[in-house]
Short mmCIF file of C-alpha atoms in Angstrom, two decimals:
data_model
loop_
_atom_site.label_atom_id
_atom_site.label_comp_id
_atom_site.label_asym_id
_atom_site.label_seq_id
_atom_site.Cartn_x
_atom_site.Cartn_y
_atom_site.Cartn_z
CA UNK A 1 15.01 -21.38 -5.28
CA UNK A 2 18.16 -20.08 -3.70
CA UNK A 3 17.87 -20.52 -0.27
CA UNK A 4 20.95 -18.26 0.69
CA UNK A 5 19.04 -15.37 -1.31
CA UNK A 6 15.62 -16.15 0.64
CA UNK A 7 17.64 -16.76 4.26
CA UNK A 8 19.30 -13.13 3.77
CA UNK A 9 15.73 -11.75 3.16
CA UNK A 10 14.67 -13.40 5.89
CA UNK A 11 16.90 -11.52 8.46
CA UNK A 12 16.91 -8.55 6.97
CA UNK A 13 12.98 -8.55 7.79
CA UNK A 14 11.96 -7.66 4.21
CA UNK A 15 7.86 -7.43 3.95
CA UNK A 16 5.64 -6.00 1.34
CA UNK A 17 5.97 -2.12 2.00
CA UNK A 18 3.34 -0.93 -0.83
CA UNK A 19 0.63 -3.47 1.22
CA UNK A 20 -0.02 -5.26 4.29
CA UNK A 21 2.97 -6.49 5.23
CA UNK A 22 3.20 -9.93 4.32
CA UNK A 23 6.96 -11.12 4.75
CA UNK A 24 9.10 -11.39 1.71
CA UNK A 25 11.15 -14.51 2.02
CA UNK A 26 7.85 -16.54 1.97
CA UNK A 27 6.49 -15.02 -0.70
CA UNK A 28 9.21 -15.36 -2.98
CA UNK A 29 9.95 -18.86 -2.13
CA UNK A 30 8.31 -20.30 -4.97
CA UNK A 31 9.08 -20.44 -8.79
CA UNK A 32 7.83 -17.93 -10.97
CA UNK A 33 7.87 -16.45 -14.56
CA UNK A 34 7.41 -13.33 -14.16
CA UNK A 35 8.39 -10.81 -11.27
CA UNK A 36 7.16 -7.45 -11.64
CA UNK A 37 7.98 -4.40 -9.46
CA UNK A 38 5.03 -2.05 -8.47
CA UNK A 39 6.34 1.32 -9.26
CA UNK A 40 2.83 3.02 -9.95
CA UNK A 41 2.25 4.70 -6.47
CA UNK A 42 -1.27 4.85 -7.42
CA UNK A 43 -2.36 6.24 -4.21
CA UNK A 44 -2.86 10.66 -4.47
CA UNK A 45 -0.50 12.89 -3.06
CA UNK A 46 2.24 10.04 -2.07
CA UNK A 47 5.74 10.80 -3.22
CA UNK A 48 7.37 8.37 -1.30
CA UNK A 49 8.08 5.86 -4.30
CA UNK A 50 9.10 8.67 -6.80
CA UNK A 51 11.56 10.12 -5.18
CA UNK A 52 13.25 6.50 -3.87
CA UNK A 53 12.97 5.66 -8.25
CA UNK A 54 14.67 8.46 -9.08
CA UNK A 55 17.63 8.52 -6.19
CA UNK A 56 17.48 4.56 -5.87
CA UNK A 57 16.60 3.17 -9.39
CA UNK A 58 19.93 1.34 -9.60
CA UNK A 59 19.21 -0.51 -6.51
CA UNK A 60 15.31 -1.42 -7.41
CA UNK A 61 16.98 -3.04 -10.19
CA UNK A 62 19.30 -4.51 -8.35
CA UNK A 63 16.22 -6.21 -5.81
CA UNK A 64 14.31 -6.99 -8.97
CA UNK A 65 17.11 -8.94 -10.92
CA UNK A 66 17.69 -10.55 -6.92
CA UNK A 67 14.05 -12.08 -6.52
CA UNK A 68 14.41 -13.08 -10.67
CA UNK A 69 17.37 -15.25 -10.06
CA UNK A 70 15.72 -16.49 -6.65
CA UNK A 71 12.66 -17.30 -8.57
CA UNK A 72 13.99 -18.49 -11.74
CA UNK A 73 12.33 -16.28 -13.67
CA UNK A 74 12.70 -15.42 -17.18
CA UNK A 75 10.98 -12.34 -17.23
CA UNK A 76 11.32 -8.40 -15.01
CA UNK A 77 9.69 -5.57 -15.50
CA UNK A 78 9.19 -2.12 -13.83
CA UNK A 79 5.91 -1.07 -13.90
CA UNK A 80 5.83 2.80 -13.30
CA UNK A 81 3.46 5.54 -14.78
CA UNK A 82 4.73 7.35 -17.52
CA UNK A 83 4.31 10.83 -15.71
CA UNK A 84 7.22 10.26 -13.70
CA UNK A 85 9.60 10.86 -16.27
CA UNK A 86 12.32 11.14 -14.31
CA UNK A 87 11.79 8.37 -12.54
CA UNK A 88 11.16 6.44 -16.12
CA UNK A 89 14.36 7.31 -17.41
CA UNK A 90 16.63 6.43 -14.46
CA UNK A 91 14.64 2.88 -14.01
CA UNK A 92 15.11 2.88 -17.77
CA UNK A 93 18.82 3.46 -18.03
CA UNK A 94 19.44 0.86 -14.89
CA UNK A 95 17.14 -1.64 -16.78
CA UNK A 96 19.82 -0.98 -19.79
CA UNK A 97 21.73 -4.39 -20.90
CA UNK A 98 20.29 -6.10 -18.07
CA UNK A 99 18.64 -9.08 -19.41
CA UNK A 100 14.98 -9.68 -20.02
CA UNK A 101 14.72 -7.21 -17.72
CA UNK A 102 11.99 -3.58 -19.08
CA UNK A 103 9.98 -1.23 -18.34
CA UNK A 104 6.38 -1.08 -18.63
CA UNK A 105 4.48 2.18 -18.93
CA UNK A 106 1.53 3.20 -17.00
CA UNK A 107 -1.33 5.56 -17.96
CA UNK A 108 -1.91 7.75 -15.04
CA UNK A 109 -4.96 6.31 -13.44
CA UNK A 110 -6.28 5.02 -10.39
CA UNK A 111 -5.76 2.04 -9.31
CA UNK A 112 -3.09 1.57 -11.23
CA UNK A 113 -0.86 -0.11 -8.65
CA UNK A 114 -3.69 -2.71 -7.67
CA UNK A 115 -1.68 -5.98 -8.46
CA UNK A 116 -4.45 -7.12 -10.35
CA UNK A 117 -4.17 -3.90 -12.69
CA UNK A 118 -0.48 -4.33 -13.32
CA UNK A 119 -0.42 -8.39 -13.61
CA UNK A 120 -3.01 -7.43 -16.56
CA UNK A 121 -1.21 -4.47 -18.19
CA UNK A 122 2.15 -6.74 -18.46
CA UNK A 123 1.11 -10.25 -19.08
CA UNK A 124 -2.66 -9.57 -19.83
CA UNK A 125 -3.35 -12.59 -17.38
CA UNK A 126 -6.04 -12.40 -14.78
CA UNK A 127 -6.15 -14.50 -11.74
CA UNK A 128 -9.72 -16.16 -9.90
CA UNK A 129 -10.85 -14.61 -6.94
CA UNK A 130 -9.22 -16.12 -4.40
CA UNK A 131 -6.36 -17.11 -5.69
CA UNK A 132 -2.82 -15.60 -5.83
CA UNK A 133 -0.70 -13.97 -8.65
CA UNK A 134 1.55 -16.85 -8.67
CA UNK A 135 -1.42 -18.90 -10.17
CA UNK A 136 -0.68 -16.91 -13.26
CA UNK A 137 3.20 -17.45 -12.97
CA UNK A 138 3.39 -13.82 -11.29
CA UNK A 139 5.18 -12.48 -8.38
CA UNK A 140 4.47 -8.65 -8.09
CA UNK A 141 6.78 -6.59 -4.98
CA UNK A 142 6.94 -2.93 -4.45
CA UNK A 143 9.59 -0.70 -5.29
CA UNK A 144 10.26 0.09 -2.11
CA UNK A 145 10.16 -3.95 -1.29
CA UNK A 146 12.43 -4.27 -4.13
CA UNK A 147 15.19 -1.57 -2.50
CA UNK A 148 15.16 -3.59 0.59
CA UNK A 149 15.43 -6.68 -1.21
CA UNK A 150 18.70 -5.51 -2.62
CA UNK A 151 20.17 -3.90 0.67
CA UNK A 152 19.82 -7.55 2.06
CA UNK A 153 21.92 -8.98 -0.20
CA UNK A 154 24.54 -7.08 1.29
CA UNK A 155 23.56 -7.99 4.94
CA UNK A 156 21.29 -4.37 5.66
CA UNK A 157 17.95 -5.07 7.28
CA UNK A 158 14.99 -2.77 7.19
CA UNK A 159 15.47 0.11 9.45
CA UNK A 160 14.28 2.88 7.42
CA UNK A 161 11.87 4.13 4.50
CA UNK A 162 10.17 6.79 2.93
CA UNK A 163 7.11 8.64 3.86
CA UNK A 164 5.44 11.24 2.55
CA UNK A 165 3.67 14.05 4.96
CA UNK A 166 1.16 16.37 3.45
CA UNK A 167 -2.06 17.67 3.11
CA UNK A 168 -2.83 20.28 5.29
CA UNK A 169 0.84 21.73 6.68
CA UNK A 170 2.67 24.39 6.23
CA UNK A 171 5.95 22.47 4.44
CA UNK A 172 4.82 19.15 2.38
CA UNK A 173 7.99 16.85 2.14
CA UNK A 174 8.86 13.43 1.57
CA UNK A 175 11.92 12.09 4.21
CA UNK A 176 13.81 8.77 4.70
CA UNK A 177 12.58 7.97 8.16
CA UNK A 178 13.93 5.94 10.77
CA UNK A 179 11.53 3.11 11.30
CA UNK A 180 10.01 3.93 14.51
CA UNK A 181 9.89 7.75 14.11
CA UNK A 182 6.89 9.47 15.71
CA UNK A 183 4.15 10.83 13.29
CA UNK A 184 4.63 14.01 15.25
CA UNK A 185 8.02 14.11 14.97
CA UNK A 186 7.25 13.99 10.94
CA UNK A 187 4.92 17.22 11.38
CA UNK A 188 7.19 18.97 12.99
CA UNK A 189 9.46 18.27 10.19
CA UNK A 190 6.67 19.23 7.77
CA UNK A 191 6.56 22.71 9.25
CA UNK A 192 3.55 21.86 11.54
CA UNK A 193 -0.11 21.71 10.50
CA UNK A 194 -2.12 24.49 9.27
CA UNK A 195 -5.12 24.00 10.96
CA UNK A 196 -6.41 23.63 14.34
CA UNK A 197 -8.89 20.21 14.32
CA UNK A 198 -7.45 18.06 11.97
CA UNK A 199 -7.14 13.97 11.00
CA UNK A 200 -4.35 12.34 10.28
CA UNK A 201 -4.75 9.58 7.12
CA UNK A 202 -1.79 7.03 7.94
CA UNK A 203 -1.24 5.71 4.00
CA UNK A 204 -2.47 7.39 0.96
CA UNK A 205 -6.10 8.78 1.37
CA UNK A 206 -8.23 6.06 -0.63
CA UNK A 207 -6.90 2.95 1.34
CA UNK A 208 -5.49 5.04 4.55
CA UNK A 209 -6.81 4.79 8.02
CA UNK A 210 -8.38 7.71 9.73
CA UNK A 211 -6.68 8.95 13.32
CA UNK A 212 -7.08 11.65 15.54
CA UNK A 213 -4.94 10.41 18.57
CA UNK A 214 -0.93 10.65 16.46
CA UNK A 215 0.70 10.16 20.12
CA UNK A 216 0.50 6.53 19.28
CA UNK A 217 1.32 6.16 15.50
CA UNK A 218 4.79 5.59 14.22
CA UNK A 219 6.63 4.91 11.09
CA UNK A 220 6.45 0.80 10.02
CA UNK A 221 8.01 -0.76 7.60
CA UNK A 222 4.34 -0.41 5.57
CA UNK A 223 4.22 3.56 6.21
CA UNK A 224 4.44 5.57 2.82
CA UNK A 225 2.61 8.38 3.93
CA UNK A 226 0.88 10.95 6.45
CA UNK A 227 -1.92 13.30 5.09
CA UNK A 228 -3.39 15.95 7.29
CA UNK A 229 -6.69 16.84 6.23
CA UNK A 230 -9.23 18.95 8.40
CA UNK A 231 -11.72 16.82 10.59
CA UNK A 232 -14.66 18.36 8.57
CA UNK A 233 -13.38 17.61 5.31
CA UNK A 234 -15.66 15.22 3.08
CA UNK A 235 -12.92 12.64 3.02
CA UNK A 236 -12.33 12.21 6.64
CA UNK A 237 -16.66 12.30 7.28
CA UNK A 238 -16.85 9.34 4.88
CA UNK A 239 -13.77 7.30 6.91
CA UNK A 240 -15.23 7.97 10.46
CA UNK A 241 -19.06 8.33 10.36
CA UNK A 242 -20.93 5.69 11.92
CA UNK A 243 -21.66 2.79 9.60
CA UNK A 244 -25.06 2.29 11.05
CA UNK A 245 -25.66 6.00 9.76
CA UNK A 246 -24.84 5.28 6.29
CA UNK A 247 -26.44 2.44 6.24
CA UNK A 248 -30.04 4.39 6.83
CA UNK A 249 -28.45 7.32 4.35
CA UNK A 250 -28.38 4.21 2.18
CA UNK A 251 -31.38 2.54 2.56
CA UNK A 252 -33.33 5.73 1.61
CA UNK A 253 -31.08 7.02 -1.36
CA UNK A 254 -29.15 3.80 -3.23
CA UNK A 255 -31.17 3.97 -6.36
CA UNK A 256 -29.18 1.37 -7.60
CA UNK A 257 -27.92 3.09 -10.74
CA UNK A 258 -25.20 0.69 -11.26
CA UNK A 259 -22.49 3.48 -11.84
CA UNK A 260 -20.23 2.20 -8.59
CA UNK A 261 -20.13 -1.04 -10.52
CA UNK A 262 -19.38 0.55 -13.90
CA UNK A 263 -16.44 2.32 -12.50
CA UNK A 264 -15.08 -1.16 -9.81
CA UNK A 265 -11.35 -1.50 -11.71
CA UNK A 266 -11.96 -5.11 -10.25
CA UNK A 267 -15.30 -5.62 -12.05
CA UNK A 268 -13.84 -4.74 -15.20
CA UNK A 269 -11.50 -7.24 -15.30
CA UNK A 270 -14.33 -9.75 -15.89
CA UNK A 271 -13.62 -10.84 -11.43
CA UNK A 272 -17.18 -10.72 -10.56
CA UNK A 273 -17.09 -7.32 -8.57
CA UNK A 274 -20.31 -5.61 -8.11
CA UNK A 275 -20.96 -3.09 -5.57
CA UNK A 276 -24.64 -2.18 -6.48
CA UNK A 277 -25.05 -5.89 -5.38
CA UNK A 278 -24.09 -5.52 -2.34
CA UNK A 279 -25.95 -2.51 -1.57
CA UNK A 280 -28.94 -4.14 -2.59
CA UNK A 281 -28.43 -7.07 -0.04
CA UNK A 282 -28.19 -4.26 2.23
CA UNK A 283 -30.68 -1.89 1.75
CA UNK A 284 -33.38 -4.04 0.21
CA UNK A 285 -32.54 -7.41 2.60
CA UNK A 286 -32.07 -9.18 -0.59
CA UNK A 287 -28.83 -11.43 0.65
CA UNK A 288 -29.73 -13.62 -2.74
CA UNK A 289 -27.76 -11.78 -4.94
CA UNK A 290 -24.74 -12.61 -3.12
CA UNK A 291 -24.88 -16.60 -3.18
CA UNK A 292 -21.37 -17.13 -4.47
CA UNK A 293 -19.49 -14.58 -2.49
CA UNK A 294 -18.29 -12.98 -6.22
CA UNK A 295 -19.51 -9.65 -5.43
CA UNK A 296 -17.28 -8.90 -2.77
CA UNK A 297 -14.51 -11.37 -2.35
CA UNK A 298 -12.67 -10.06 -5.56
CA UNK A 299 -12.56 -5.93 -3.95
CA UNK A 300 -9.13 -4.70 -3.56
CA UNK A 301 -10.61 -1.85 -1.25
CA UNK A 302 -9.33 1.12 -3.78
CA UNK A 303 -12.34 2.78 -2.30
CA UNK A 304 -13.32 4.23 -6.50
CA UNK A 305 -16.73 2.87 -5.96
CA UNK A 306 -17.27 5.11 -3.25
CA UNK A 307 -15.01 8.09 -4.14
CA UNK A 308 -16.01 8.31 -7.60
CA UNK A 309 -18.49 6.01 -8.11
CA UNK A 310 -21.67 6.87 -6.28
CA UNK A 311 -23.43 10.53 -7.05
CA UNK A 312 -25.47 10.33 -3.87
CA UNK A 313 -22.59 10.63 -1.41
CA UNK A 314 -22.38 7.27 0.17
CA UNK A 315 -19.78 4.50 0.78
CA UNK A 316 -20.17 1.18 -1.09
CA UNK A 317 -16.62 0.11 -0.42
CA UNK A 318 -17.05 0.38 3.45
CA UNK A 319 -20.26 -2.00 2.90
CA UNK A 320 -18.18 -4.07 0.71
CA UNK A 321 -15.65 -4.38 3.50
CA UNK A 322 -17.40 -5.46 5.69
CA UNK A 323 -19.55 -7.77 3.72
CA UNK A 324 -16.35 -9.65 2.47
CA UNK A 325 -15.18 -9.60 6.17
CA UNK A 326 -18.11 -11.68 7.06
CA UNK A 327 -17.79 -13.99 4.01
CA UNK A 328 -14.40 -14.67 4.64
CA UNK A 329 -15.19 -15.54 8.80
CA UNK A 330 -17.48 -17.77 7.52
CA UNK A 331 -14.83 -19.69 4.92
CA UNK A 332 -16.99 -18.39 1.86
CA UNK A 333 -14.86 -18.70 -1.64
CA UNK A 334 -15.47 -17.85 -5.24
CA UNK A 335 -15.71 -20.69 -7.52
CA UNK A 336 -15.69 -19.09 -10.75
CA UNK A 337 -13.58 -18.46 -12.65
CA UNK A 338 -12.78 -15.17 -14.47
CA UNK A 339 -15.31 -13.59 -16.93
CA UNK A 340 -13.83 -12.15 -20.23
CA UNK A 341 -12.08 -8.37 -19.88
CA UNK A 342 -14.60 -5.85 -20.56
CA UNK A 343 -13.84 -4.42 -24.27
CA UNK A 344 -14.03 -0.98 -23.21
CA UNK A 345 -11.65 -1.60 -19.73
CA UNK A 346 -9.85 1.49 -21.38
CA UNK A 347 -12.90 3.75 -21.67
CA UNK A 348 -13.51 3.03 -17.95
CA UNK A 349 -10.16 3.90 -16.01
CA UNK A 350 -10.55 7.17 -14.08
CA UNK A 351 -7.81 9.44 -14.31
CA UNK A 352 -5.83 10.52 -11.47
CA UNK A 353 -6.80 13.83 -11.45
CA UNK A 354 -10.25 13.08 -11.55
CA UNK A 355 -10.12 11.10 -8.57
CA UNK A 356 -8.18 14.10 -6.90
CA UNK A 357 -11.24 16.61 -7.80
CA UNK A 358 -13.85 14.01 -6.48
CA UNK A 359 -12.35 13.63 -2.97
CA UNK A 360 -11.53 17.67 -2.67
CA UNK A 361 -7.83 17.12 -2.25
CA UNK A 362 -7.43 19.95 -5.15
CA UNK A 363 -5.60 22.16 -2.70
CA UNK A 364 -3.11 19.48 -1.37
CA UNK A 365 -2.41 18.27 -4.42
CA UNK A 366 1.06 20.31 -4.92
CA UNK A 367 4.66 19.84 -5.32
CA UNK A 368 6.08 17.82 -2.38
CA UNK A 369 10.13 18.30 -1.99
CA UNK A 370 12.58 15.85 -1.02
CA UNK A 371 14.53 16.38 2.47
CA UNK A 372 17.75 14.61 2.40
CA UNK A 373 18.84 16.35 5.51
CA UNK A 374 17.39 16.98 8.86
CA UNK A 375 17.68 15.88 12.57
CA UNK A 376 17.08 12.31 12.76
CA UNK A 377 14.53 11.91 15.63
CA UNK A 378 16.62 11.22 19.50
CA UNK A 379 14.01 7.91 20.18
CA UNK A 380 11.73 5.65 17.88
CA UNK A 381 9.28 2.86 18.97
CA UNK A 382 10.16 -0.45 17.25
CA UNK A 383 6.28 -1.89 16.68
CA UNK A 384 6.89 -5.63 17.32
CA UNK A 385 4.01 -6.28 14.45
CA UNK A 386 5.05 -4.38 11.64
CA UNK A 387 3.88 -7.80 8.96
CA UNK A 388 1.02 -10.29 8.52
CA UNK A 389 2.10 -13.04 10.44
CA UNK A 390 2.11 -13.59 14.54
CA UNK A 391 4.20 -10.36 16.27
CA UNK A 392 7.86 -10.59 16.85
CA UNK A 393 9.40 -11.74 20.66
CA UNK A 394 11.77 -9.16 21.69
CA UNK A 395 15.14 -10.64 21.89
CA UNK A 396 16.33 -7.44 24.19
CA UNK A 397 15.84 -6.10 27.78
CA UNK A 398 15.05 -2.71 29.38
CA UNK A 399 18.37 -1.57 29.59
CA UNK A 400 20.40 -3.20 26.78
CA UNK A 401 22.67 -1.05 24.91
CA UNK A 402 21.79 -1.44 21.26
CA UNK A 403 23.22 -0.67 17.79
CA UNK A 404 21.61 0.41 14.97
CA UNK A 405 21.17 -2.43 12.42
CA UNK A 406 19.99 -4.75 15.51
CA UNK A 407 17.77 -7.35 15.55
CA UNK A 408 15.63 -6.69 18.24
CA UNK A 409 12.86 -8.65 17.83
CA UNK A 410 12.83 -12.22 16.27
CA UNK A 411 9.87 -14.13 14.38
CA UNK A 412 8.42 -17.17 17.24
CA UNK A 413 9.63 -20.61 15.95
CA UNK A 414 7.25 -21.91 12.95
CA UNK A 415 5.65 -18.83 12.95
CA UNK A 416 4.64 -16.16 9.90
CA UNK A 417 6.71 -13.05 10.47
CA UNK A 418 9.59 -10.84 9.87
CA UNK A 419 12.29 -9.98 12.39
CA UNK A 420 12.59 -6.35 13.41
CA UNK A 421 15.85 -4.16 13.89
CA UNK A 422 16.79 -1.49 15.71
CA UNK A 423 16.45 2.03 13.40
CA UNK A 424 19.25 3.83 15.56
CA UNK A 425 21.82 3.42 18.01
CA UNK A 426 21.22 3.59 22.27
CA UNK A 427 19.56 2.32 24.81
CA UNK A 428 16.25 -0.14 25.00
CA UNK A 429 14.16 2.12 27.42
CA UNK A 430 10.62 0.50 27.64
CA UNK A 431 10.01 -3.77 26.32
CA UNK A 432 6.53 -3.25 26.42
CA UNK A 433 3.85 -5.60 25.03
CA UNK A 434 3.44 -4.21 21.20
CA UNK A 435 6.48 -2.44 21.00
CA UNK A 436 10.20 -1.86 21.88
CA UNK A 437 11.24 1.74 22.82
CA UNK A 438 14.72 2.99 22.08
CA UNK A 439 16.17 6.30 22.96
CA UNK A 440 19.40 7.37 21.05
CA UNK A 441 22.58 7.51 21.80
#
């Protein structure tokens, strides 16, 4: 390992921006054979990765070829969906002469970007439930992980990414925010929205979060997008409505057809996934079936099962959440170990498109321009927990003059985190609990 590499990582506050967060210098500290950059942007409607592989490719390659020599391994690739052919060909022509170093084409379905999917489709390795890609010699990062991977090794922290606002506004676009920009500052950019009760999903809309109240979201380090839908759309019903609702909706019409399982990306992989299972613990009280935990510790929460997957209009992968939830609280792992890949795996991926039809997002689904050049927003809120880990300690006061670049908030000794920076340059307004206000210059 080269500790310089990981220490410059470090500060720069590099985490997983396609995920949850967790902070790069740990999870690159290891030695691997393969490192493989997520490039699929599985999620619908999200531009945010295109349009940073076709300005940035150069520089993914760059952050790729970094966490290689970090890792000491003898293998890169760029896993990106052959759609994007743009995208393809500028990855393609950085990836040129660069040792051991390709690109791996992607069919156009969903979930292509779950890190199970890709570890499969370039090394055709699986990994247990339980266990992490590393087991199988694998360290997968986002693109847009990758980028800030290679503006660390030239001493540039995180203070800015791209997000994608759509769905239901008058101007779709996809921006280079500020971390720390208001969402509402980012509909106001997007022309405003185009209807009067509306949602806001904060990530893509399988594996987003549902909010009404956007006075209190802001960009993160883990923000790639902001879809407005209307509050009575079907999506935004099946995100908010009570669980203990579709649990009776459940009860009286899961007729345990199987199909949720026969579409689970996870289950066909041979990891144990079964969805049906769990809504027969559920709705018939038979907890049996799930002895071993299989059935829901393996999900990746891509949400098919439910969006897809069930004809009768309810939600397996909110049961399934919550189900592995309680498994996990209670220390319950998977001992097996993977069954064979199902032979028709191929027969069962659901296209893209399809997925876009099944969750009504037909209408949104358009052409989403880049904006290189706008008014950057006069104050952001630096969220002190922006990573899996323990939240940073603010290393400012109310007061302090700060410049952009930063570090404002530092990880507690021994602890799992990621430092944060300040996203522009000014004046530290509010320290508050959560978060660090700055107003601009």
């Amino acid at each position: 390992m080269n500790e310089l590499v990981l220490e410059k990582i470090k500060q720069a506050g590099v985490v997983g921006a396609g995920g949850a967060g967790f902070p790069t210098h740990v999870k690159i500290a290891c030695e691997a054979e393969y490192v493989i950059v997520n490039c699929a942007e599985c999620e619908p409607l999200i531009k945010s990765d295109k349009y940073l592989m076709e300005r940035h490719g150069q520089t993914i390659v760059e952050g790729l070829r970094a966490v290689m020599d970090c890792t000491g391994a003898k293998q890169g690739a760029l896993a990106v969906k052959y759609k994007n052919k743009e995208a393809v060909g500028v990855l393609e022509r950085a990836a040129a002469g660069k040792d051991h170093v390709s690109v791996h084409l992607l069919e156009n379905y969903y979930p292509a970007g779950d890190e199970q999917q890709i570890i499969y489709e370039v090394t055709k390795r699986t990994i247990p439930v339980g266990k992490l890609p590393i087991e199988a010699g694998c360290i997968v990062i986002n693109a847009q992980t990758a980028y800030h991977v290679a503006e660390a090794m030239e001493s540039m922290p995180v203070i800015r990414r791209n997000v994608t606002v759509t769905g239901a506004v008058h101007s779709p676009l996809t921006v280079t925010a500020p971390i720390g920009t208001s969402v509402a500052y980012l509909l106001e950019l997007a022309g405003g929205v185009s209807c009067e009760d509306y949602t806001v999903m904060i990530g893509g809309p399988l594996m987003g979060r549902a909010t009404k109240d956007i006075t209190s979201e802001f960009v993160t380090k883990t923000t790639n997008g902001v879809i407005v839908l209307p509050s009575d759309h079907e999506l935004v019903r099946k995100k908010t409505s009570s669980l203990d609702r579709e649990l009776k909706i459940a009860k009286a019409a899961c007729c345990q057809c199987n199909y949720c399982t026969l579409v689970c990306p996870r289950s066909n992989l041979g990891l144990g996934v079964q969805p049906h299972k769990v809504m027969q613990a559920l709705t018939f009280g038979s907890a049996g079936v799930l002895a071993d935990g299989n059935a829901a510790l393996g999900c990746c929460n891509c949400g098919l099962c439910t969006y897809v997957g069930c004809n009768m209009g309810l939600s397996p992968s909110r049961f399934i959440s919550r189900m592995r939830t309680e498994l996990l609280a209670k220390k319950v792992k998977s001992s097996r170990e993977p069954e064979p890949v199902n032979l028709f795996r191929e027969d069962t991926k659901v296209p893209s498109k399809r997925v876009i039809q099944r969750m009504g997002l037909e209408e949104y689904d358009r052409e989403v321009s880049y904006v290189d050049s706008y008014d950057a927003p006069r104050a952001v809120r630096i969220m002190l927990k922006q990573h899996i880990g323990a939240p940073c300690e603010p290393v400012v006061s109310e007061g302090d003059a700060v410049s952009e670049g930063q570090c404002v908030g530092q990880i507690p000794d021994g602890a799992l985190g990621a430092p944060v920076h300040a996203s522009l340059s000014g004046r530290v307004v509010t320290v508050g609990k959560d978060y660090i206000d700055i107003m601009g210059a």
